[in-house]
Short mmCIF file of C-alpha atoms in Angstrom, two decimals:
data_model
loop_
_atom_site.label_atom_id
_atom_site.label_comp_id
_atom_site.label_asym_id
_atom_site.label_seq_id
_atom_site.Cartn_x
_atom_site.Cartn_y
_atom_site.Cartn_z
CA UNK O 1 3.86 -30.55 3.66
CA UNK O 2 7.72 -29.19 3.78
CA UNK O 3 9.51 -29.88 0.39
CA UNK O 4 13.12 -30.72 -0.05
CA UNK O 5 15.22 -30.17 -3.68
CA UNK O 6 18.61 -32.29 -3.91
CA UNK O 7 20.05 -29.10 -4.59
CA UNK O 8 23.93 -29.98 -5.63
CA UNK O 9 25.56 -33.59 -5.55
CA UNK O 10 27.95 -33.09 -3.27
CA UNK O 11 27.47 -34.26 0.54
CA UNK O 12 27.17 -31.39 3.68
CA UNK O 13 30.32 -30.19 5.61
CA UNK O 14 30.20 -29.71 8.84
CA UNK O 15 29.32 -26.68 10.64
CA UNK O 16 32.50 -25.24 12.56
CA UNK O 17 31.03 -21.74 13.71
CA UNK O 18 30.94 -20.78 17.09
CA UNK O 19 28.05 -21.65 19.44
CA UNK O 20 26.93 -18.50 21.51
CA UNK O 21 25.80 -19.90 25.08
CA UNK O 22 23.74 -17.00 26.62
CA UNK O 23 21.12 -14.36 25.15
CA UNK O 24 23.41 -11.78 26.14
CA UNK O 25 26.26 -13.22 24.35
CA UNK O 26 24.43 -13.47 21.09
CA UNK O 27 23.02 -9.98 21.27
CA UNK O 28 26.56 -8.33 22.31
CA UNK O 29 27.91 -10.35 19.02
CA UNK O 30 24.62 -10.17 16.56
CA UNK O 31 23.87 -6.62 17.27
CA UNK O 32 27.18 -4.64 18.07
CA UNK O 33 26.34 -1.39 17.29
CA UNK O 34 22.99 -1.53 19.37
CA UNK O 35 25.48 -2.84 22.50
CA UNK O 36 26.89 0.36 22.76
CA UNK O 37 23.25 1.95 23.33
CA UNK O 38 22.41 -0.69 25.71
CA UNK O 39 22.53 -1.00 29.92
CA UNK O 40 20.57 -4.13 30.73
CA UNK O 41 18.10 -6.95 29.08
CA UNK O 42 15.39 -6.51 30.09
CA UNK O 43 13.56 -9.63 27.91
CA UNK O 44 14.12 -11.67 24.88
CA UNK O 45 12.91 -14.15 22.67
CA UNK O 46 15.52 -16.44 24.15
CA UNK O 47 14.04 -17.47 27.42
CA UNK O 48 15.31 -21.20 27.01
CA UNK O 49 18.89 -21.82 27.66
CA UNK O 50 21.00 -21.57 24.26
CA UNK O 51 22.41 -24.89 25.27
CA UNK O 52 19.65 -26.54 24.06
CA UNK O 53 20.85 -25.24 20.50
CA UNK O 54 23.60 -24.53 18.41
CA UNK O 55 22.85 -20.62 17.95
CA UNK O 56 25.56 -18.56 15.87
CA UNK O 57 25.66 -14.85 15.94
CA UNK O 58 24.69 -13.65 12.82
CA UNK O 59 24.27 -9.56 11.69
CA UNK O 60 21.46 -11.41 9.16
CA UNK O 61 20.79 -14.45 9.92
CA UNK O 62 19.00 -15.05 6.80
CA UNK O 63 21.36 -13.95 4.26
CA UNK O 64 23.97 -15.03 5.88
CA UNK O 65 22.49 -18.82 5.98
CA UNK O 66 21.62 -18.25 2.40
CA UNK O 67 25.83 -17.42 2.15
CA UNK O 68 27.34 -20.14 4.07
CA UNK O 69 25.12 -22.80 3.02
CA UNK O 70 25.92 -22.36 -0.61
CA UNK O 71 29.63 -21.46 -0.17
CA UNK O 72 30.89 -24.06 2.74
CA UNK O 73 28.18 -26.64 1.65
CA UNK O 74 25.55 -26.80 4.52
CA UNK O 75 22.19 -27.93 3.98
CA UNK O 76 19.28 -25.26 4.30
CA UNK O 77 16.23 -25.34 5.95
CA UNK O 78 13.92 -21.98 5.58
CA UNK O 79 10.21 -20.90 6.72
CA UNK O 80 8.18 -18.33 4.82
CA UNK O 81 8.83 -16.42 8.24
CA UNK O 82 12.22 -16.05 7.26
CA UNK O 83 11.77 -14.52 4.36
CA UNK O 84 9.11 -12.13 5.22
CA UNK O 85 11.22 -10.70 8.06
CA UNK O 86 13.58 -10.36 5.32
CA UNK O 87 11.55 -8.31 3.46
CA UNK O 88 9.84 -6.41 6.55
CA UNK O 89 13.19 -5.32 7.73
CA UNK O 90 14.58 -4.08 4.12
CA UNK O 91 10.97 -2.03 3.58
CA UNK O 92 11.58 -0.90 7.66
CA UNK O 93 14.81 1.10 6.22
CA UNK O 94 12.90 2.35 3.07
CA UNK O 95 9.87 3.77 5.55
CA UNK O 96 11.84 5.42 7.98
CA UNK O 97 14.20 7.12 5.32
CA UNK O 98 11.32 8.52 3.63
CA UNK O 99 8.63 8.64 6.08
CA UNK O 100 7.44 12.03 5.36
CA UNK O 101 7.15 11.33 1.70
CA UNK O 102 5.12 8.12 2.58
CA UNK O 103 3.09 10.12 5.60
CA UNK O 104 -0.04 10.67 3.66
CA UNK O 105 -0.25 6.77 2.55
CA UNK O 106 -0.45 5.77 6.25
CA UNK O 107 -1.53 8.52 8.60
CA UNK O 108 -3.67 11.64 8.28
CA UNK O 109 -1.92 13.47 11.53
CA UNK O 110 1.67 15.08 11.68
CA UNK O 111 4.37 14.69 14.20
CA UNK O 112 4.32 11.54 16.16
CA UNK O 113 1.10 10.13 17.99
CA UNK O 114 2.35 8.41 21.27
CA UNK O 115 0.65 5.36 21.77
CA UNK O 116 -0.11 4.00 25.12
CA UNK O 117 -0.53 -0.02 26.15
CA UNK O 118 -1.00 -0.84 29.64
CA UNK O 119 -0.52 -3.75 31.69
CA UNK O 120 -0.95 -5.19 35.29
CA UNK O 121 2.35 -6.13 36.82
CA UNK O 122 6.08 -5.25 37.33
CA UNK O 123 8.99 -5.44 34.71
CA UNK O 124 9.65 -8.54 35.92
CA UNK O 125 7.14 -10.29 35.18
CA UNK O 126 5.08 -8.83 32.06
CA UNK O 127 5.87 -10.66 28.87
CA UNK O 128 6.84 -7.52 26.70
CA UNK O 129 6.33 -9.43 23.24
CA UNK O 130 2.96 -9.75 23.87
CA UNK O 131 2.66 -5.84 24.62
CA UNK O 132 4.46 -5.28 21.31
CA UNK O 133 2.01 -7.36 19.66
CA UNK O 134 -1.18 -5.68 21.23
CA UNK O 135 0.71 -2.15 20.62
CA UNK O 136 -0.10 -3.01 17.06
CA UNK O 137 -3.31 -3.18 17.44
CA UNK O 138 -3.10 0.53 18.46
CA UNK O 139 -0.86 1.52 15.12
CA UNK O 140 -4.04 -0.52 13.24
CA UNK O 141 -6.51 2.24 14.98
CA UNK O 142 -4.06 4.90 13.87
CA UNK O 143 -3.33 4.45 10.39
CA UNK O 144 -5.13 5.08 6.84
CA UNK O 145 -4.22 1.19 5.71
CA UNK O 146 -7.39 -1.06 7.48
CA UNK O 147 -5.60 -4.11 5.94
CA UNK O 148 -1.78 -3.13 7.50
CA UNK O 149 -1.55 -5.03 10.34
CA UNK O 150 -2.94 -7.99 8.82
CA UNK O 151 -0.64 -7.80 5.78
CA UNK O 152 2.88 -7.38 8.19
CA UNK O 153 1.82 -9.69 10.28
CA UNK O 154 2.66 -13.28 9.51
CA UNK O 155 -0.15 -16.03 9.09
CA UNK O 156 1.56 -18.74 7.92
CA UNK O 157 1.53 -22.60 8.97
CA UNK O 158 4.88 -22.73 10.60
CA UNK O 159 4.30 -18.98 12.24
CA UNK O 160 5.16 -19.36 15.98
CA UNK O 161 4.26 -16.95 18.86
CA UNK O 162 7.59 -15.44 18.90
CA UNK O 163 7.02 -14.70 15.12
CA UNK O 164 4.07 -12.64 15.73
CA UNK O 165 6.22 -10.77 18.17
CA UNK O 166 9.15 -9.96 15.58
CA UNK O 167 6.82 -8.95 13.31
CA UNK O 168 4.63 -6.80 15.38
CA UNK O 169 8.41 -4.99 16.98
CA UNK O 170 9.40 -4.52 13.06
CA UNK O 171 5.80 -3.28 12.56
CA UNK O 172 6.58 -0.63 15.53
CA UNK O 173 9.77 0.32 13.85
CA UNK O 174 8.63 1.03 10.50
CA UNK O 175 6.24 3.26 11.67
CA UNK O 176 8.27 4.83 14.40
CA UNK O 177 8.15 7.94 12.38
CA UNK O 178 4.36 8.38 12.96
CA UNK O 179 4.29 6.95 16.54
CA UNK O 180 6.53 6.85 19.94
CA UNK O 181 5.15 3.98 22.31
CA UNK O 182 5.02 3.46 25.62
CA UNK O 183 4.14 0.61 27.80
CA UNK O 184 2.74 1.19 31.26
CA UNK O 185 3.00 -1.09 33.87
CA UNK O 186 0.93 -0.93 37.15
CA UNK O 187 0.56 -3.45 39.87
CA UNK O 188 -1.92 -6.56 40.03
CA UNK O 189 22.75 -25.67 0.64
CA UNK O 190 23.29 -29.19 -0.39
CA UNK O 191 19.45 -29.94 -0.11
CA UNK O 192 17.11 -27.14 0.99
CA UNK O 193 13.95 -27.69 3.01
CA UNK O 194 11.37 -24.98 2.88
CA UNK O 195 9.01 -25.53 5.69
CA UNK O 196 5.13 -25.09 5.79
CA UNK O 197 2.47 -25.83 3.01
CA UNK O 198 2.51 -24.43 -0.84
CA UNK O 199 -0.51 -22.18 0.81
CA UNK O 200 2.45 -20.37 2.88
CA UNK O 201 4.55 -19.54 0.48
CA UNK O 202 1.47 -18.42 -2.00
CA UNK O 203 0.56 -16.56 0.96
CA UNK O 204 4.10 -14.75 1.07
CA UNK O 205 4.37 -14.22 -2.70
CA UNK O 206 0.55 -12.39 -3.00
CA UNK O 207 2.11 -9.97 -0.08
CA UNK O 208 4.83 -8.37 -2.35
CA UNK O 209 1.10 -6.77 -3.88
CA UNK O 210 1.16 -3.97 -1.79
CA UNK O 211 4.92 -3.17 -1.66
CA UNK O 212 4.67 -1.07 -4.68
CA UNK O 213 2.29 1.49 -3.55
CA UNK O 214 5.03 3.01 -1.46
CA UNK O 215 6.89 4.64 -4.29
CA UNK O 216 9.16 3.68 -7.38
CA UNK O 217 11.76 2.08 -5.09
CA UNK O 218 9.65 0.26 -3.38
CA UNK O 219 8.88 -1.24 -7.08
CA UNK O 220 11.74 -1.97 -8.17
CA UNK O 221 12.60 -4.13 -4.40
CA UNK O 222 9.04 -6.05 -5.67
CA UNK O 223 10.22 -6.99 -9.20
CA UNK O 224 13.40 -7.85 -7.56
CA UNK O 225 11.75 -10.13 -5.35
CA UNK O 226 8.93 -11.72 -7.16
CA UNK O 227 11.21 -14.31 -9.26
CA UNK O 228 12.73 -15.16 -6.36
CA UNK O 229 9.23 -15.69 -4.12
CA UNK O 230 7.70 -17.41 -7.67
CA UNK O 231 10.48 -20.26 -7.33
CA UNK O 232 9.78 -20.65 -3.58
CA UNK O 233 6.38 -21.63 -4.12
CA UNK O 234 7.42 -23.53 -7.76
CA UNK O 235 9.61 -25.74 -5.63
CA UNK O 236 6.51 -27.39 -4.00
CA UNK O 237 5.23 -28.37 -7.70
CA UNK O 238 8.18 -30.17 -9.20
CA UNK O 239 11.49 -30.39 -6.22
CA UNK O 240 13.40 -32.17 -8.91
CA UNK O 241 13.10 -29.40 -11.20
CA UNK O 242 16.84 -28.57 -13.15
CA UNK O 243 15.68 -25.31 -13.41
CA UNK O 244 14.97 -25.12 -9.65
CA UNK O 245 17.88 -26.75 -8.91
CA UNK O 246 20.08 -24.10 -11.22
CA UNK O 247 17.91 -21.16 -8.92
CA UNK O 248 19.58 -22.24 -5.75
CA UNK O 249 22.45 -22.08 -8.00
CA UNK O 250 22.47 -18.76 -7.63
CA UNK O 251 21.35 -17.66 -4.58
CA UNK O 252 24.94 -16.02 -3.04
CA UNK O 253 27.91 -15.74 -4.86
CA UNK O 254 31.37 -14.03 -3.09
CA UNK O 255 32.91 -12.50 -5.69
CA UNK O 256 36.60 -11.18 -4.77
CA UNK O 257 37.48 -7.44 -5.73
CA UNK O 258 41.14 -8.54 -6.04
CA UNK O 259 42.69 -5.66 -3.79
CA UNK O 260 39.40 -4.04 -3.56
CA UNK O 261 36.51 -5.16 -1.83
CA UNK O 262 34.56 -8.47 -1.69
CA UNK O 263 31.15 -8.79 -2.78
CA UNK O 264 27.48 -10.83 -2.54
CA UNK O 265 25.87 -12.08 -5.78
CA UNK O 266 22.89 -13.61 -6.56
CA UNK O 267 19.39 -13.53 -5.57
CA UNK O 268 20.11 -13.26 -2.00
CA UNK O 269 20.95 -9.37 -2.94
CA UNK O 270 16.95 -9.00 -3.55
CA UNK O 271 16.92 -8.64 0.47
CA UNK O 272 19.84 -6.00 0.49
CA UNK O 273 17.76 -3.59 -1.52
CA UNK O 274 18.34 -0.47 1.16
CA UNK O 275 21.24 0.00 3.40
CA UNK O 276 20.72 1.07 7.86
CA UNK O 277 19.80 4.18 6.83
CA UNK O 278 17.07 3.65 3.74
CA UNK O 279 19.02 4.27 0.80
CA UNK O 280 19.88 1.69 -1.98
CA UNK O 281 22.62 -0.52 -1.90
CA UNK O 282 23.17 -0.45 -5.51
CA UNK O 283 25.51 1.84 -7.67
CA UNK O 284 24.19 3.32 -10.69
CA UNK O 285 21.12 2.70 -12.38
CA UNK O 286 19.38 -0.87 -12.16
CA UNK O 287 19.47 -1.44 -16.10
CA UNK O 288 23.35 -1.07 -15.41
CA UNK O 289 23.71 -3.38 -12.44
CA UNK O 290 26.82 -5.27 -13.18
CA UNK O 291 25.31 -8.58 -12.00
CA UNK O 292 26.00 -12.93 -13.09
CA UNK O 293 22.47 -13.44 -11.83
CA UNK O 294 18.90 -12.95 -13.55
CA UNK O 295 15.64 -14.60 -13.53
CA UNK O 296 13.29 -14.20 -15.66
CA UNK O 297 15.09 -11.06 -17.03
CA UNK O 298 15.66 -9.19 -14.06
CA UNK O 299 18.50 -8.76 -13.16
CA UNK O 300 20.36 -8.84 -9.42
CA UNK O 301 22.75 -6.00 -8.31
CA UNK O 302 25.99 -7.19 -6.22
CA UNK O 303 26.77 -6.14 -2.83
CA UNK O 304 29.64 -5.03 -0.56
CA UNK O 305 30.03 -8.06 1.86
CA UNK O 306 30.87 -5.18 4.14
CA UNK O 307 27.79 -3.97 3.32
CA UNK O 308 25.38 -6.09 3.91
CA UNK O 309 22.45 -4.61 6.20
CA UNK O 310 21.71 -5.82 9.54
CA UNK O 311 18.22 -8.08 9.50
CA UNK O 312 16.73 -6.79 12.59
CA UNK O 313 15.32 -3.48 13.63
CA UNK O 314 14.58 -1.45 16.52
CA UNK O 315 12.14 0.89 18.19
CA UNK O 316 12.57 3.28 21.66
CA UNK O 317 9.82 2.59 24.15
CA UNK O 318 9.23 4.63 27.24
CA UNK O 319 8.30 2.32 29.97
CA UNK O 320 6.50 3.04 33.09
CA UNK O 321 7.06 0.75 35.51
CA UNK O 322 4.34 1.59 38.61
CA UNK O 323 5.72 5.35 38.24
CA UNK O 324 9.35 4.05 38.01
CA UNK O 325 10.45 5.52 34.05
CA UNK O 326 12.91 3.77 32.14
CA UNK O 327 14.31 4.84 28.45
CA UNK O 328 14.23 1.37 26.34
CA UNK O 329 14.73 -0.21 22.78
CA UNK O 330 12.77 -3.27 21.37
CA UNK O 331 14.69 -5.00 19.04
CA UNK O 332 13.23 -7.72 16.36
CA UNK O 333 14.71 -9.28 13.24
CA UNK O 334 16.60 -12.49 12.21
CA UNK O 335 19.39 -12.30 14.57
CA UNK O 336 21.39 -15.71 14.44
CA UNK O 337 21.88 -18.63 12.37
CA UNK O 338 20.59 -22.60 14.11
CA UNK O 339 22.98 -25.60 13.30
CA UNK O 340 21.60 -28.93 13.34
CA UNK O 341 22.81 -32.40 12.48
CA UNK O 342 20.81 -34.03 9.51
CA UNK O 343 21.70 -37.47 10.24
CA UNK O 344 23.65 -37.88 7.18
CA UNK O 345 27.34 -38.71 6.93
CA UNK O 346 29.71 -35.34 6.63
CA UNK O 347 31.70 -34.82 3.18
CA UNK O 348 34.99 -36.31 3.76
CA UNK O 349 34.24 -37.97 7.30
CA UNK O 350 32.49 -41.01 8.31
CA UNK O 351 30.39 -39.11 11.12
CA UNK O 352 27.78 -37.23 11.68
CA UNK O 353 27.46 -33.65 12.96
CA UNK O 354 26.48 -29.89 12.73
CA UNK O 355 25.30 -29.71 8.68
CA UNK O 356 22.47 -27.65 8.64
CA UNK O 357 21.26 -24.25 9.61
CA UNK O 358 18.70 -22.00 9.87
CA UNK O 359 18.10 -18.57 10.15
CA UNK O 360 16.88 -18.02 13.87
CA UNK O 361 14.02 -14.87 14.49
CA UNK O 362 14.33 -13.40 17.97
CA UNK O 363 14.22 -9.99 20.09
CA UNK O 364 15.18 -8.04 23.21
CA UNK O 365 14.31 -5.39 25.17
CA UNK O 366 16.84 -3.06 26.48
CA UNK O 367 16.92 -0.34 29.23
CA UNK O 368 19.10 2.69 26.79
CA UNK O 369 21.83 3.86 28.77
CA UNK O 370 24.35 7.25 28.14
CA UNK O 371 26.59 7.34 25.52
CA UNK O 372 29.97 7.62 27.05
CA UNK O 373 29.11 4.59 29.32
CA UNK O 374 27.54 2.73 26.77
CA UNK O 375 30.65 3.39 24.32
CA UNK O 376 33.39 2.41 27.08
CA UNK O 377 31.21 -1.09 27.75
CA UNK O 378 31.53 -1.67 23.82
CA UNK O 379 35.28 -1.54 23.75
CA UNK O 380 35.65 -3.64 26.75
CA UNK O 381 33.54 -6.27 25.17
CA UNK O 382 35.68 -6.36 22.48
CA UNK O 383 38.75 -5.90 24.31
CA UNK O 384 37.89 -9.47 25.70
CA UNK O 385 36.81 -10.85 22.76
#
């Protein structure tokens, strides 16, 4: 069962960021740089009105819970699913920055192999996440791994539908190197709660296994992330733990550069290993990480708050729609932030209200459109905003 750690003594404030009320709204403000590229939704994870919810716009939803919970004193609610996509997304950038190093650990042919699903209907009404999910099963048939798709995709006890869909669009995008796609259509912090069971989250932790096989910075993102995934699951055997209680201590830190910049410490760094484009987000050498953060000796490097990578990738699929071809993106990752009301009074108020959050999975698929257009939309979006 779901464990929560009295994490701090101090009672939740209330959430104050704004609500997005449409999908399209929370893509334009999640994923900004992708707007630019984009001419229509085509689908998304976010079929029910956002109404229903209190959905921020987040560039990574998970670190970015892990940030405002601890510094403006919200309480934290987080599935193994959460951090997994965390990880996916970070090893995504690693991949596809060094894909041709990596090419012989995962495919025996050059280039890229299209891959092919198809699918009776019209694209409006094929469900698109569960193409990306079978289109999976095609990368499975194409690569040297016979245990990859099982390992990326999640398994857990709190996994939902639209999980297996972020995971199986982050799959795509990792190995977009090796493989183009195409889908054919034809007619006919005050308390934390980790959710799931102990299983889960020793689930999660024995995944970091094959991480390392990828090359030495892969390694170094696994011993990063092991003391950090060890707590998770410790958290289930004793919640009331000081020392667990000092770990979520130290989860994200904003440290202020003065007149320079501003940056992240803490663990929550372990999932801002590589920047967009697959390189490290550390200076120097790791044994000279200037870091206030380390468990069980290893130590945690600080991060640009300017920097901090976006927790969602993206793929291009070519789409043919009864003979009708359109140019598209998939995009998967933890793209917004859920507040909730715990029930409890607010610090300093004598209500209740938005206290908690929690990072929110999703994806859309976009019809690509030309740059110049695509550029003037962006600056009229933000021309309004």
């Amino acid at each position: 069962m779901p464990v929560s750690l009295q994490t701090a003594d101090h009672q939740a404030k209330k959430w104050t960021q704004k609500k997005q009320s449409t999908t399209e709204d929370l893509f334009k403000a999640s994923c900004p740089n992708n707007l630019r590229a984009s001419k229509q939704i085509i689908q998304s994870a976010f079929s029910h009105p956002l109404d229903d919810h209190h959905i921020t716009s987040s560039k990574n939803g998970f670190v970015y819970a892990l940030y405002h919970a601890y510094n403006h004193h919200h309480h934290l609610t987080i599935r193994p699913d959460d951090v997994w996509f965390a990880i996916l997304n970070q090893i995504n950038f690693y991949v596809n920055a060094h894909a041709e190093e990596l090419r012989s650990f995962f495919v025996a042919h050059e280039g890229q192999k299209e891959l092919t699903v198809v699918e009776a209907g019209t694209i409006h009404t094929v469900d698109f996440g569960a193409l990306a999910v079978r289109m999976t099963n095609e990368i499975q048939k194409n690569v040297l791994d016979p245990e990859l798709q099982k390992w990326i995709m999640p398994e857990f006890s709190t996994t939902t539908n639209n999980d297996k869909v972020v995971a199986a669009i982050q799959m795509m995008g990792t190995m977009q190197k090796y493989f183009s796609y195409t889908m054919c259509l034809m007619c006919g912090i005050p308390s934390v709660t980790l959710l799931g069971e102990r299983e889960d989250w020793e689930l999660l932790l024995k995944k970091l296994d094959k991480i390392p096989q990828l090359g030495e910075e892969p390694a170094q993102f696994t011993k990063l992330l092991t003391p950090v995934l060890n707590r998770f699951v410790a958290c289930f055997d004793n919640p009331t733990s000081p020392d667990l209680r000092d770990f979520w201590g130290k989860c994200a830190h904003r440290n202020s550069g003065g007149s320079g910049p501003t940056y992240l410490s803490g663990w929550a760094t372990a999932f801002c290993f590589w920047n967009e484009d697959g390189k490290p987000s550390y200076y120097g050498r790791p044994g000279n990480w200037d870091t206030g953060c380390k468990l069980d000796g290893v130590a945690f490097h600080l991060v640009e708050t300017d920097d901090i990578p976006a927790g969602y990738a993206s793929v291009p699929v070519k789409l043919n729609d009864n003979g009708k071809e359109y140019d598209t993106m998939m995009l998967a990752g933890m793209v917004g932030i859920q507040a909730s009301s715990s029930g409890q009074l607010l610090e300093g108020a004598s209500e209740t209200g938005l206290d908690s959050i929690q990072p929110v999975s999703g994806w859309w698929m976009y019809e690509k459109t030309n740059e110049s257009a695509s550029r003037e939309q962006t600056e009229e979006y933000f021309n309004e905003v």
